[in-house]
Amino acid sequence: MTDLTDLGIADIRNGVRAGTFSAREVATAFNANVAAAKALNAFLIDTPEHALAAADAIDAKRAAGEDLPIMAGVPIGMKDLFCTVGVEARSASKILNGFKPTYESTVSQKLWDAGAGMLGKLNMDQFAMGSSNETSAFGNVISPWRRNDGGNAALAPGGSSGGSAAAVSARLCPGATGTDTGGSIRQPAAFTGISGIKPTYGRCSRWGVIAFASSLDQAGPMARDVRDCAIMLEAMSGFDPKDSTSLDLPVPHWEAGLSSNLTGKRVGIPKEYRLDGMDAEVAAVWDKGIEWLRDAGAEIVDVSLPHTRHALPAYYIIAPAEASSNLARYDGVRYGQRNLPDGAGLQDMYAATRAAGFGHEVKRRIMIGTYVLSAGFYDAYYTQAQKVRTLIARDFERVWDSCDLLLAPTAPSAAFALGQESDDPIAMYLNDVFAVPASLAGLPAMSVPGGLDSQGLPLGLQIIGKPLDEQGVLNAGLAIEERAGFTARPAQWW
Amino acid sequence: MTESTYRIQGATGEWEVVIGLEVHAQVTSNAKLFSGAATTFGAEPNAQVSLVDAAMPGMLPVPNGECVRQAVRTGMALNAQINRYSRFDRKNYFYADLPQGYQISQLYHPIVGEGAIEISLDEKNPDAHTKTIGIERLHLEQDAGKLMHDQHPTMSYVDLNRCGVALMEIVSRPDMRSPAEAGAYLKKLRSILRYVGSCDGNMEEGSMRADVNVSVRKPGDEFGTRTETKNVNSVRYVMATIEHEASRQVDVIESGGTIVQETRLYDPDKNETRSMRSKEDAHDYRYFPDPDLLPLELDDTFLDACKASLPELPDAKRKRYESELGLSAYNAAVLTAEAETARWFEALLTESAKAQGKPEAEVAKAAANWLLSELYGALNRMAKTIDDSPVSPAAGAELLALVAGGTISGTIAKQVFEIMLETGEGAGAIVEARGLKQTSDTGAIDAAIAKVLADNADKVEQYRGGKEALFGFFVGQTMKAMQGKANPQMVNELLKKALG
Amino acid sequence: MLADQAMSVDSKTVKKIASLARIAMSDDEIEAMVPEFNGILGWVEQLGEVDVTGVEPMTAVIPNVLRLRDDVVTDGDIRDKVLANAPAAEHGFFGVPKVIE
């Protein structure tokens, strides 16, 4: 019998529907993988009983002859940013120590409604601020991947959804939730050789998702292939009246609409993404991607997004500004940890609680955000950045006149060693140079594996689509997936 | 007191006071501005708190359409510009009554722009001394929670019930120049809000409170530095705050000091203002558009519906009472000052017109007089408001109809009204049961007249000798003899005849 | 504009920002943060070069309208849930160190 943990979302669901195996067998197999993979530090909390209960419910439904939903019997990992009832949600930060939500995020509820169960809460960069998972308060995730040089250097899984990426890639779960504020789904997906899609801003409800930067945060699925992403995105998406920025639109049947025939599609290659001194192997995979899409029937056109280079600095004003305000609620009064030095007053308690509770990167971003919003600087920084953001969005709008999709690398390099870039914040921020423009414009964007570099590490290709055209993005991803033939997986060492 | 005359006499001469008010008015709504929790007053601590109000991680605001509608209607009632495009901004600061760490408010693009209120400084003659006070803006914002400091030796307790309740902040221009003007402005604003139904104006329960900005200057000089006295919760206290703060500022300046721009508190027990413990940080609220909310855009349908739902406002009503009903300026002003009074009066008017089969204009004066003297007098004695009046407009109209129809005299009407207040019976039934019906029986009246004239032969003599002022005496005596039940007009006629 | 301002923050400014953000920091931590701050600010200041004449700041990234809720009480009366995670809750209130106003 096949190892059930080798199966992806579609295969598990289909097998459970067909009765080839039970949902409980699937949950049990993944629970075992989770329990055996502590060395990766991908899960902060294991919830095997949740996965089993969901599985049993599906098995019972099947026994009763009911139709099974689209994620029936699929156990998943849940990024720690999502609030789920009764399970500690900390956003990988000490400041939320002990916080057990009394409510269920809309996205997680939709997943349970679609038949999924939860294997556990996944490690991440603290408050989703980071690109390597090194800002977690509970130790970084270690990528299951290793270089082929035999050195066994511990590599970053990417971030902030590093636990999700590592868990999917190591077969600890067939799919996981991620969130993407400035590349947090796509970059870790690229680093670990899996697929991940950030939908159009407003597709997935933000209700019950611990906020980082409200105008950018979007949830999305991370899974082994494009079809699995389509299924899981369908389950996660949908209008939510509790989120004022939620889009009141029906959810397309993305899985049913999958087609790798790109005839009639024009794919733009943005010249500004070809940076000086670009990694040759990244450039080579990009070129291969262009050929694959041409082969799938697409017309390739050169396009220009002139404000691209301003995206990252604009992002590093807007996101910290929003975060500085969003994270003001962590004050030790209503939940989480409280630090109350002897004789401290209210304001001292706030300062002590936040000093002890937040990690260094979080503090740095809160302070940068506080600074750029402060009196006298607001227009020069924040307003200017939001104007630049308008220009970046306009670049995209203009480019849709000449193409339907864009193809670019996901990240400027393959996974780096843990500790390698953690001393220089700007070097770390540059990891998201290709990911951030689509975030600023709210566009759907996905990373799919393009191949391995000479060190045996995965490289990702990014497809960016028009607003609401997740289908186009998924289809182009599928065309690449079929041609890339990416079957590599990390050798199990954990 | 008018604007030109209010001056503070200092050692160095006369000072003028400059006043601006920021009024926080709680929007009348069932649920909060951004959450579905209830807004009612006096609930158990933290019972009216949603996860959004408590700023739980991942909670998001969704605006209440009724609060938006009420703000727009209020803006229209203030003749203000309604902004079709507005935004919610975050005002960031840390305090225990503010769980989010920011208040959702509107700084850059408020929902309502410039408007004006006309105040009257002479109640007796409302159109004679008027002044226009500019409104700078009206915006929507969240109220904060409440701290209790006296429940525990080392802790303050936090109750978030009020947290997130919708407030309208109505900011005036610094156009007021005396405590009386500020008082008139507040009363007028309160009246408009209550007419519109956007705020109950209940200052005791905190649904309306004012931040009072005061500065002083020598007449004609530039504005001085102002102080802001926070959360003053009655018209009387606002006026007292201004008096005391203005005198204090004059004293400070004349003794060589300077006024610091600061936040102060009014202490009603000591009747003084004092500086609030200065915050360690200068305020830097880091306002920015709330990224959880999109811009608020209002369309014609919405605005038209708001407009159509506006009631007649106090100024228009007052003028109509004068021109169409022929009421005196004073009566019209008093009847329209409060929406409840005007509502009651109009109900009385309708019922009176119906009962007497006459147009409203013909019954209005008597109705107004009776309401303002008899009913108000009774309510005052009983310490009741017009909404709790034990007598209904229909019952009042029945009484007035009996007077107008000559069934009872005005004097008897007073007695009947007292009985109505005591027993709750109708005027007609009281008159019937107690035999108070006015008599038009000429025989009875003539008999009474004959007796009065016979008993007062000397006065008859004097009258006939030219002392015509005695006529009233004979009327009074005749009415007395008839126990007030004679038709006064008939008494007049018959007396004249008898006296020749 | 940014490029002309050539802003550089000092430890006093960082200290003030830490205080505004309610994050207690030692003098050493403040000193260490100064170059990090200046590095990041120096980097983002390149935005000042961008000509934004006539450009409105971004408000809604995807065209969407702000929906308004009906005025119905749908929430509240969940005090236990509200207080469930509080570090100090007593008699139905949240407790904080005594505030003197």
Short mmCIF file of C-alpha atoms in Angstrom, two decimals, chain A residues 131-473:
data_model
loop_
_atom_site.label_atom_id
_atom_site.label_comp_id
_atom_site.label_asym_id
_atom_site.label_seq_id
_atom_site.Cartn_x
_atom_site.Cartn_y
_atom_site.Cartn_z
CA SER A 131 11.80 36.04 5.44
CA SER A 132 13.72 33.22 7.07
CA ASN A 133 11.67 32.13 10.09
CA GLU A 134 14.42 33.35 12.35
CA THR A 135 12.20 35.86 14.11
CA SER A 136 10.01 33.19 15.72
CA ALA A 137 10.12 33.38 19.49
CA PHE A 138 10.08 29.60 19.60
CA GLY A 139 13.15 28.79 17.55
CA ASN A 140 13.44 28.88 13.80
CA VAL A 141 12.10 26.21 11.52
CA ILE A 142 14.84 24.23 9.80
CA SER A 143 14.29 23.55 6.14
CA PRO A 144 14.07 19.86 5.29
CA TRP A 145 16.27 20.65 2.30
CA ARG A 146 20.05 20.44 2.41
CA ARG A 147 22.67 21.46 -0.07
CA ASN A 148 24.24 18.65 -2.01
CA ASP A 149 27.69 19.63 -0.76
CA GLY A 150 27.42 17.27 2.19
CA GLY A 151 27.94 20.11 4.63
CA ASN A 152 24.48 19.70 6.16
CA ALA A 153 24.25 23.41 6.87
CA ALA A 154 20.88 24.23 8.36
CA LEU A 155 18.95 26.21 5.75
CA ALA A 156 16.16 28.72 6.08
CA PRO A 157 12.74 27.51 4.93
CA GLY A 158 11.93 31.09 3.99
CA GLY A 159 9.34 33.18 5.69
CA SER A 160 7.16 34.16 7.11
CA SER A 161 5.16 30.98 6.36
CA GLY A 162 8.31 28.89 6.90
CA GLY A 163 6.65 26.29 9.10
CA SER A 164 3.96 25.78 6.48
CA ALA A 165 6.53 25.41 3.70
CA ALA A 166 8.75 23.03 5.63
CA ALA A 167 5.81 20.90 6.76
CA VAL A 168 4.37 20.49 3.27
CA SER A 169 7.75 19.84 1.72
CA ALA A 170 8.66 17.28 4.40
CA ARG A 171 5.33 15.46 3.99
CA LEU A 172 4.13 16.38 7.45
CA CYS A 173 0.94 17.62 5.86
CA PRO A 174 -0.44 17.66 2.33
CA GLY A 175 -1.35 21.32 2.56
CA ALA A 176 -1.02 24.21 4.94
CA THR A 177 -2.40 27.68 5.33
CA GLY A 178 -0.08 30.56 4.76
CA THR A 179 -0.42 34.28 4.78
CA ASP A 180 1.28 36.65 2.40
CA THR A 181 1.89 40.29 3.23
CA GLY A 182 4.94 40.87 1.07
CA GLY A 183 5.88 37.40 -0.17
CA SER A 184 5.29 35.26 2.90
CA ILE A 185 3.62 32.46 0.94
CA ARG A 186 5.59 32.64 -2.29
CA GLN A 187 9.16 32.97 -1.04
CA PRO A 188 9.03 30.01 1.40
CA ALA A 189 7.19 27.96 -1.25
CA ALA A 190 10.05 28.69 -3.64
CA PHE A 191 12.68 27.84 -1.01
CA THR A 192 11.14 24.44 -0.28
CA GLY A 193 10.07 23.29 -3.73
CA ILE A 194 6.31 23.50 -3.23
CA SER A 195 3.48 25.61 -4.66
CA GLY A 196 1.67 28.44 -2.99
CA ILE A 197 -0.77 31.10 -4.09
CA LYS A 198 -1.67 34.47 -2.66
CA PRO A 199 -5.10 35.32 -4.05
CA THR A 200 -6.43 38.75 -4.94
CA TYR A 201 -6.64 40.97 -1.85
CA GLY A 202 -10.12 40.48 -0.42
CA ARG A 203 -10.68 36.88 -1.58
CA CYS A 204 -9.87 35.34 1.79
CA SER A 205 -11.36 36.88 4.91
CA ARG A 206 -8.92 38.40 7.36
CA TRP A 207 -11.36 37.92 10.25
CA GLY A 208 -9.65 35.93 12.98
CA VAL A 209 -6.25 36.18 11.35
CA ILE A 210 -3.78 37.98 13.59
CA ALA A 211 -3.00 41.15 11.68
CA PHE A 212 0.40 42.29 10.47
CA ALA A 213 -0.36 44.91 7.79
CA SER A 214 -4.08 45.09 7.06
CA SER A 215 -3.94 46.51 3.55
CA LEU A 216 -1.56 43.76 2.43
CA ASP A 217 -2.34 40.63 4.46
CA GLN A 218 -3.91 37.81 2.46
CA ALA A 219 -4.27 34.18 3.37
CA GLY A 220 -3.60 31.49 0.83
CA PRO A 221 -2.80 27.80 0.50
CA MET A 222 0.58 26.10 0.32
CA ALA A 223 0.60 22.61 -1.11
CA ARG A 224 2.56 20.22 -3.21
CA ASP A 225 1.11 21.09 -6.58
CA VAL A 226 -1.11 23.48 -8.45
CA ARG A 227 -4.26 21.36 -8.33
CA ASP A 228 -3.99 21.03 -4.57
CA CYS A 229 -3.59 24.80 -4.29
CA ALA A 230 -6.71 25.30 -6.42
CA ILE A 231 -8.77 22.98 -4.22
CA MET A 232 -7.59 24.49 -0.97
CA LEU A 233 -7.94 28.08 -2.18
CA GLU A 234 -11.49 27.32 -3.18
CA ALA A 235 -12.17 26.09 0.34
CA MET A 236 -10.53 29.12 1.98
CA SER A 237 -12.04 31.87 -0.16
CA GLY A 238 -15.37 33.62 -0.05
CA PHE A 239 -17.18 36.73 1.04
CA ASP A 240 -17.22 37.51 4.74
CA PRO A 241 -19.41 40.35 6.01
CA LYS A 242 -17.21 40.53 9.10
CA ASP A 243 -14.27 41.82 7.03
CA SER A 244 -14.94 45.22 5.47
CA THR A 245 -12.28 44.60 2.82
CA SER A 246 -13.70 41.21 1.80
CA LEU A 247 -14.83 40.96 -1.83
CA ASP A 248 -18.50 40.16 -2.24
CA LEU A 249 -18.03 37.80 -5.18
CA PRO A 250 -18.79 34.15 -5.76
CA VAL A 251 -15.88 31.75 -5.46
CA PRO A 252 -14.97 30.29 -8.86
CA HIS A 253 -14.48 26.54 -9.23
CA TRP A 254 -10.79 26.85 -9.77
CA GLU A 255 -10.10 23.13 -9.65
CA ALA A 256 -12.69 22.44 -12.33
CA GLY A 257 -11.33 25.28 -14.42
CA LEU A 258 -7.74 24.06 -14.48
CA SER A 259 -6.22 23.89 -17.97
CA SER A 260 -2.59 24.05 -18.99
CA ASN A 261 -3.42 25.09 -22.52
CA LEU A 262 -2.36 28.74 -22.66
CA THR A 263 -3.25 29.34 -26.29
CA GLY A 264 -4.34 32.92 -26.71
CA LYS A 265 -2.72 34.04 -23.47
CA ARG A 266 -0.02 36.65 -23.49
CA VAL A 267 2.61 36.44 -20.79
CA GLY A 268 4.62 39.54 -20.01
CA ILE A 269 8.24 39.42 -18.95
CA PRO A 270 8.91 42.54 -16.87
CA LYS A 271 12.33 43.87 -17.74
CA GLU A 272 12.78 45.64 -14.40
CA TYR A 273 12.82 42.27 -12.64
CA ARG A 274 16.05 41.38 -14.44
CA LEU A 275 18.28 43.02 -11.87
CA ASP A 276 21.92 43.83 -12.35
CA GLY A 277 24.01 41.03 -10.96
CA MET A 278 21.10 38.65 -10.91
CA ASP A 279 21.91 35.12 -9.82
CA ALA A 280 22.67 33.26 -13.05
CA GLU A 281 20.84 30.11 -11.97
CA VAL A 282 17.74 32.13 -11.07
CA ALA A 283 17.93 33.83 -14.47
CA ALA A 284 18.30 30.45 -16.16
CA VAL A 285 15.20 29.01 -14.50
CA TRP A 286 13.30 32.14 -15.50
CA ASP A 287 14.36 31.59 -19.11
CA LYS A 288 13.20 27.99 -18.90
CA GLY A 289 9.89 29.16 -17.54
CA ILE A 290 9.47 31.46 -20.52
CA GLU A 291 10.07 28.54 -22.86
CA TRP A 292 7.62 26.32 -21.00
CA LEU A 293 4.87 28.89 -21.20
CA ARG A 294 5.57 29.45 -24.89
CA ASP A 295 5.39 25.72 -25.33
CA ALA A 296 2.00 25.73 -23.59
CA GLY A 297 0.70 28.10 -26.26
CA ALA A 298 1.27 31.48 -24.65
CA GLU A 299 2.62 34.46 -26.50
CA ILE A 300 5.58 36.00 -24.70
CA VAL A 301 5.88 39.79 -24.63
CA ASP A 302 8.42 42.08 -23.05
CA VAL A 303 6.83 44.57 -20.70
CA SER A 304 7.92 47.32 -18.37
CA LEU A 305 6.87 48.06 -14.79
CA PRO A 306 8.89 51.23 -14.31
CA HIS A 307 8.27 51.75 -10.59
CA THR A 308 9.33 48.25 -9.56
CA ARG A 309 12.46 49.33 -7.76
CA HIS A 310 10.46 51.60 -5.48
CA ALA A 311 8.17 48.82 -4.34
CA LEU A 312 10.34 47.45 -1.56
CA PRO A 313 11.06 50.77 0.15
CA ALA A 314 7.37 51.72 -0.15
CA TYR A 315 6.46 48.40 1.40
CA TYR A 316 8.89 48.98 4.27
CA ILE A 317 7.09 52.20 5.12
CA ILE A 318 3.50 51.03 4.67
CA ALA A 319 3.74 47.63 6.31
CA PRO A 320 5.57 48.82 9.48
CA ALA A 321 3.24 51.82 9.76
CA GLU A 322 0.16 49.59 9.75
CA ALA A 323 1.88 47.08 12.01
CA SER A 324 2.83 49.72 14.58
CA SER A 325 -0.87 50.44 15.01
CA ASN A 326 -2.16 46.87 14.61
CA LEU A 327 0.20 45.63 17.30
CA ALA A 328 -0.74 48.34 19.82
CA ARG A 329 -3.40 46.00 21.22
CA TYR A 330 -0.75 43.72 22.68
CA ASP A 331 -0.56 45.51 26.01
CA GLY A 332 -0.95 42.84 28.65
CA VAL A 333 -4.48 43.83 29.63
CA ARG A 334 -6.89 41.48 27.89
CA TYR A 335 -4.78 38.49 26.81
CA GLY A 336 -1.27 37.22 26.49
CA GLN A 337 1.56 37.87 28.83
CA ARG A 338 1.81 40.76 31.25
CA ASN A 339 5.00 42.10 32.75
CA LEU A 340 4.38 44.20 35.80
CA PRO A 341 7.58 45.41 37.46
CA ASP A 342 7.32 46.35 41.15
CA GLY A 343 5.53 49.62 41.56
CA ALA A 344 4.88 49.97 37.85
CA GLY A 345 2.03 52.14 36.64
CA LEU A 346 -0.15 51.40 33.64
CA GLN A 347 2.18 52.92 31.05
CA ASP A 348 5.21 51.22 32.62
CA MET A 349 3.37 47.93 32.42
CA TYR A 350 2.71 48.47 28.73
CA ALA A 351 6.36 49.25 28.06
CA ALA A 352 7.64 46.32 30.11
CA THR A 353 5.13 43.87 28.61
CA ARG A 354 5.93 44.90 25.07
CA ALA A 355 9.68 44.95 25.70
CA ALA A 356 9.60 41.40 27.02
CA GLY A 357 6.95 40.11 24.65
CA PHE A 358 8.04 41.28 21.22
CA GLY A 359 11.11 40.02 19.41
CA HIS A 360 13.75 42.33 18.04
CA GLU A 361 12.51 42.45 14.43
CA VAL A 362 8.97 43.16 15.59
CA LYS A 363 10.19 45.98 17.82
CA ARG A 364 12.25 47.38 14.98
CA ARG A 365 9.29 47.42 12.63
CA ILE A 366 6.91 48.86 15.22
CA MET A 367 9.40 51.63 15.87
CA ILE A 368 10.01 52.37 12.19
CA GLY A 369 6.26 52.42 11.71
CA THR A 370 5.80 54.71 14.70
CA TYR A 371 8.45 57.02 13.34
CA VAL A 372 7.06 57.30 9.81
CA LEU A 373 3.60 58.15 11.17
CA SER A 374 4.84 60.65 13.74
CA ALA A 375 4.14 64.35 13.59
CA GLY A 376 6.08 66.08 10.86
CA PHE A 377 7.07 62.90 9.02
CA TYR A 378 3.70 61.46 8.03
CA ASP A 379 3.47 63.11 4.63
CA ALA A 380 7.10 62.68 3.73
CA TYR A 381 7.03 58.97 4.44
CA TYR A 382 3.57 57.47 4.66
CA THR A 383 1.68 59.64 2.18
CA GLN A 384 4.60 59.51 -0.24
CA ALA A 385 4.74 55.71 0.04
CA GLN A 386 0.99 55.41 -0.59
CA LYS A 387 1.36 57.61 -3.66
CA VAL A 388 4.19 55.44 -4.91
CA ARG A 389 1.94 52.47 -4.24
CA THR A 390 -0.66 54.03 -6.53
CA LEU A 391 2.02 54.34 -9.22
CA ILE A 392 3.02 50.71 -8.77
CA ALA A 393 -0.59 49.61 -9.10
CA ARG A 394 -0.92 51.79 -12.21
CA ASP A 395 2.15 50.11 -13.72
CA PHE A 396 0.32 46.82 -13.48
CA GLU A 397 -2.97 48.22 -14.81
CA ARG A 398 -1.13 49.58 -17.81
CA VAL A 399 0.70 46.35 -18.46
CA TRP A 400 -2.57 44.40 -18.66
CA ASP A 401 -3.17 46.17 -21.96
CA SER A 402 -0.42 44.11 -23.49
CA CYS A 403 -0.49 40.87 -21.51
CA ASP A 404 -2.66 38.64 -19.31
CA LEU A 405 -0.06 37.32 -16.90
CA LEU A 406 3.46 38.10 -15.78
CA LEU A 407 6.28 35.66 -15.22
CA ALA A 408 9.22 36.39 -12.94
CA PRO A 409 11.40 34.62 -10.42
CA THR A 410 9.87 34.28 -6.97
CA ALA A 411 13.02 35.11 -5.02
CA PRO A 412 16.47 36.40 -5.97
CA SER A 413 18.21 33.28 -4.66
CA ALA A 414 17.71 29.76 -3.40
CA ALA A 415 17.41 29.12 0.32
CA PHE A 416 20.24 30.58 2.37
CA ALA A 417 21.80 29.23 5.50
CA LEU A 418 20.19 30.16 8.77
CA GLY A 419 22.05 33.08 10.31
CA GLN A 420 23.48 34.12 6.99
CA GLU A 421 21.39 37.23 6.53
CA SER A 422 19.91 37.83 9.92
CA ASP A 423 22.37 40.58 10.86
CA ASP A 424 21.50 42.87 7.99
CA PRO A 425 17.82 43.77 7.88
CA ILE A 426 17.94 45.31 4.42
CA ALA A 427 19.68 42.27 2.91
CA MET A 428 16.91 40.19 4.45
CA TYR A 429 14.22 42.51 3.11
CA LEU A 430 15.65 42.13 -0.41
CA ASN A 431 14.46 38.52 -0.43
CA ASP A 432 11.03 39.87 -1.22
CA VAL A 433 12.07 42.20 -4.01
CA PHE A 434 10.13 40.20 -6.63
CA ALA A 435 7.21 39.37 -4.38
CA VAL A 436 6.33 42.77 -2.94
CA PRO A 437 5.07 44.61 -6.05
CA ALA A 438 2.13 42.20 -6.50
CA SER A 439 1.35 42.53 -2.79
CA LEU A 440 1.25 46.31 -3.00
CA ALA A 441 -1.14 46.04 -5.96
CA GLY A 442 -3.29 43.36 -4.32
CA LEU A 443 -2.82 41.00 -7.25
CA PRO A 444 -3.03 37.21 -7.27
CA ALA A 445 0.42 35.68 -7.47
CA MET A 446 1.75 32.18 -7.13
CA SER A 447 5.04 30.40 -6.85
CA VAL A 448 5.64 27.01 -8.46
CA PRO A 449 8.87 25.02 -8.46
CA GLY A 450 11.00 25.67 -11.54
CA GLY A 451 13.88 23.33 -10.84
CA LEU A 452 16.93 22.83 -8.67
CA ASP A 453 20.06 24.92 -8.61
CA SER A 454 23.53 23.48 -8.79
CA GLN A 455 23.49 22.90 -5.03
CA GLY A 456 20.35 20.84 -5.33
CA LEU A 457 18.07 23.48 -3.87
CA PRO A 458 14.69 24.42 -5.33
CA LEU A 459 14.11 27.63 -7.27
CA GLY A 460 10.64 29.05 -7.73
CA LEU A 461 8.89 30.77 -10.61
CA GLN A 462 6.30 33.41 -9.90
CA ILE A 463 3.17 34.07 -11.93
CA ILE A 464 1.30 37.31 -11.31
CA GLY A 465 -2.23 37.81 -12.63
CA LYS A 466 -4.87 40.45 -13.07
CA PRO A 467 -7.17 41.18 -10.17
CA LEU A 468 -9.50 38.20 -9.60
CA ASP A 469 -7.77 36.08 -12.27
CA GLU A 470 -6.60 33.33 -9.94
CA GLN A 471 -7.66 30.90 -12.66
CA GLY A 472 -5.21 32.35 -15.14
CA VAL A 473 -2.45 32.22 -12.55
#
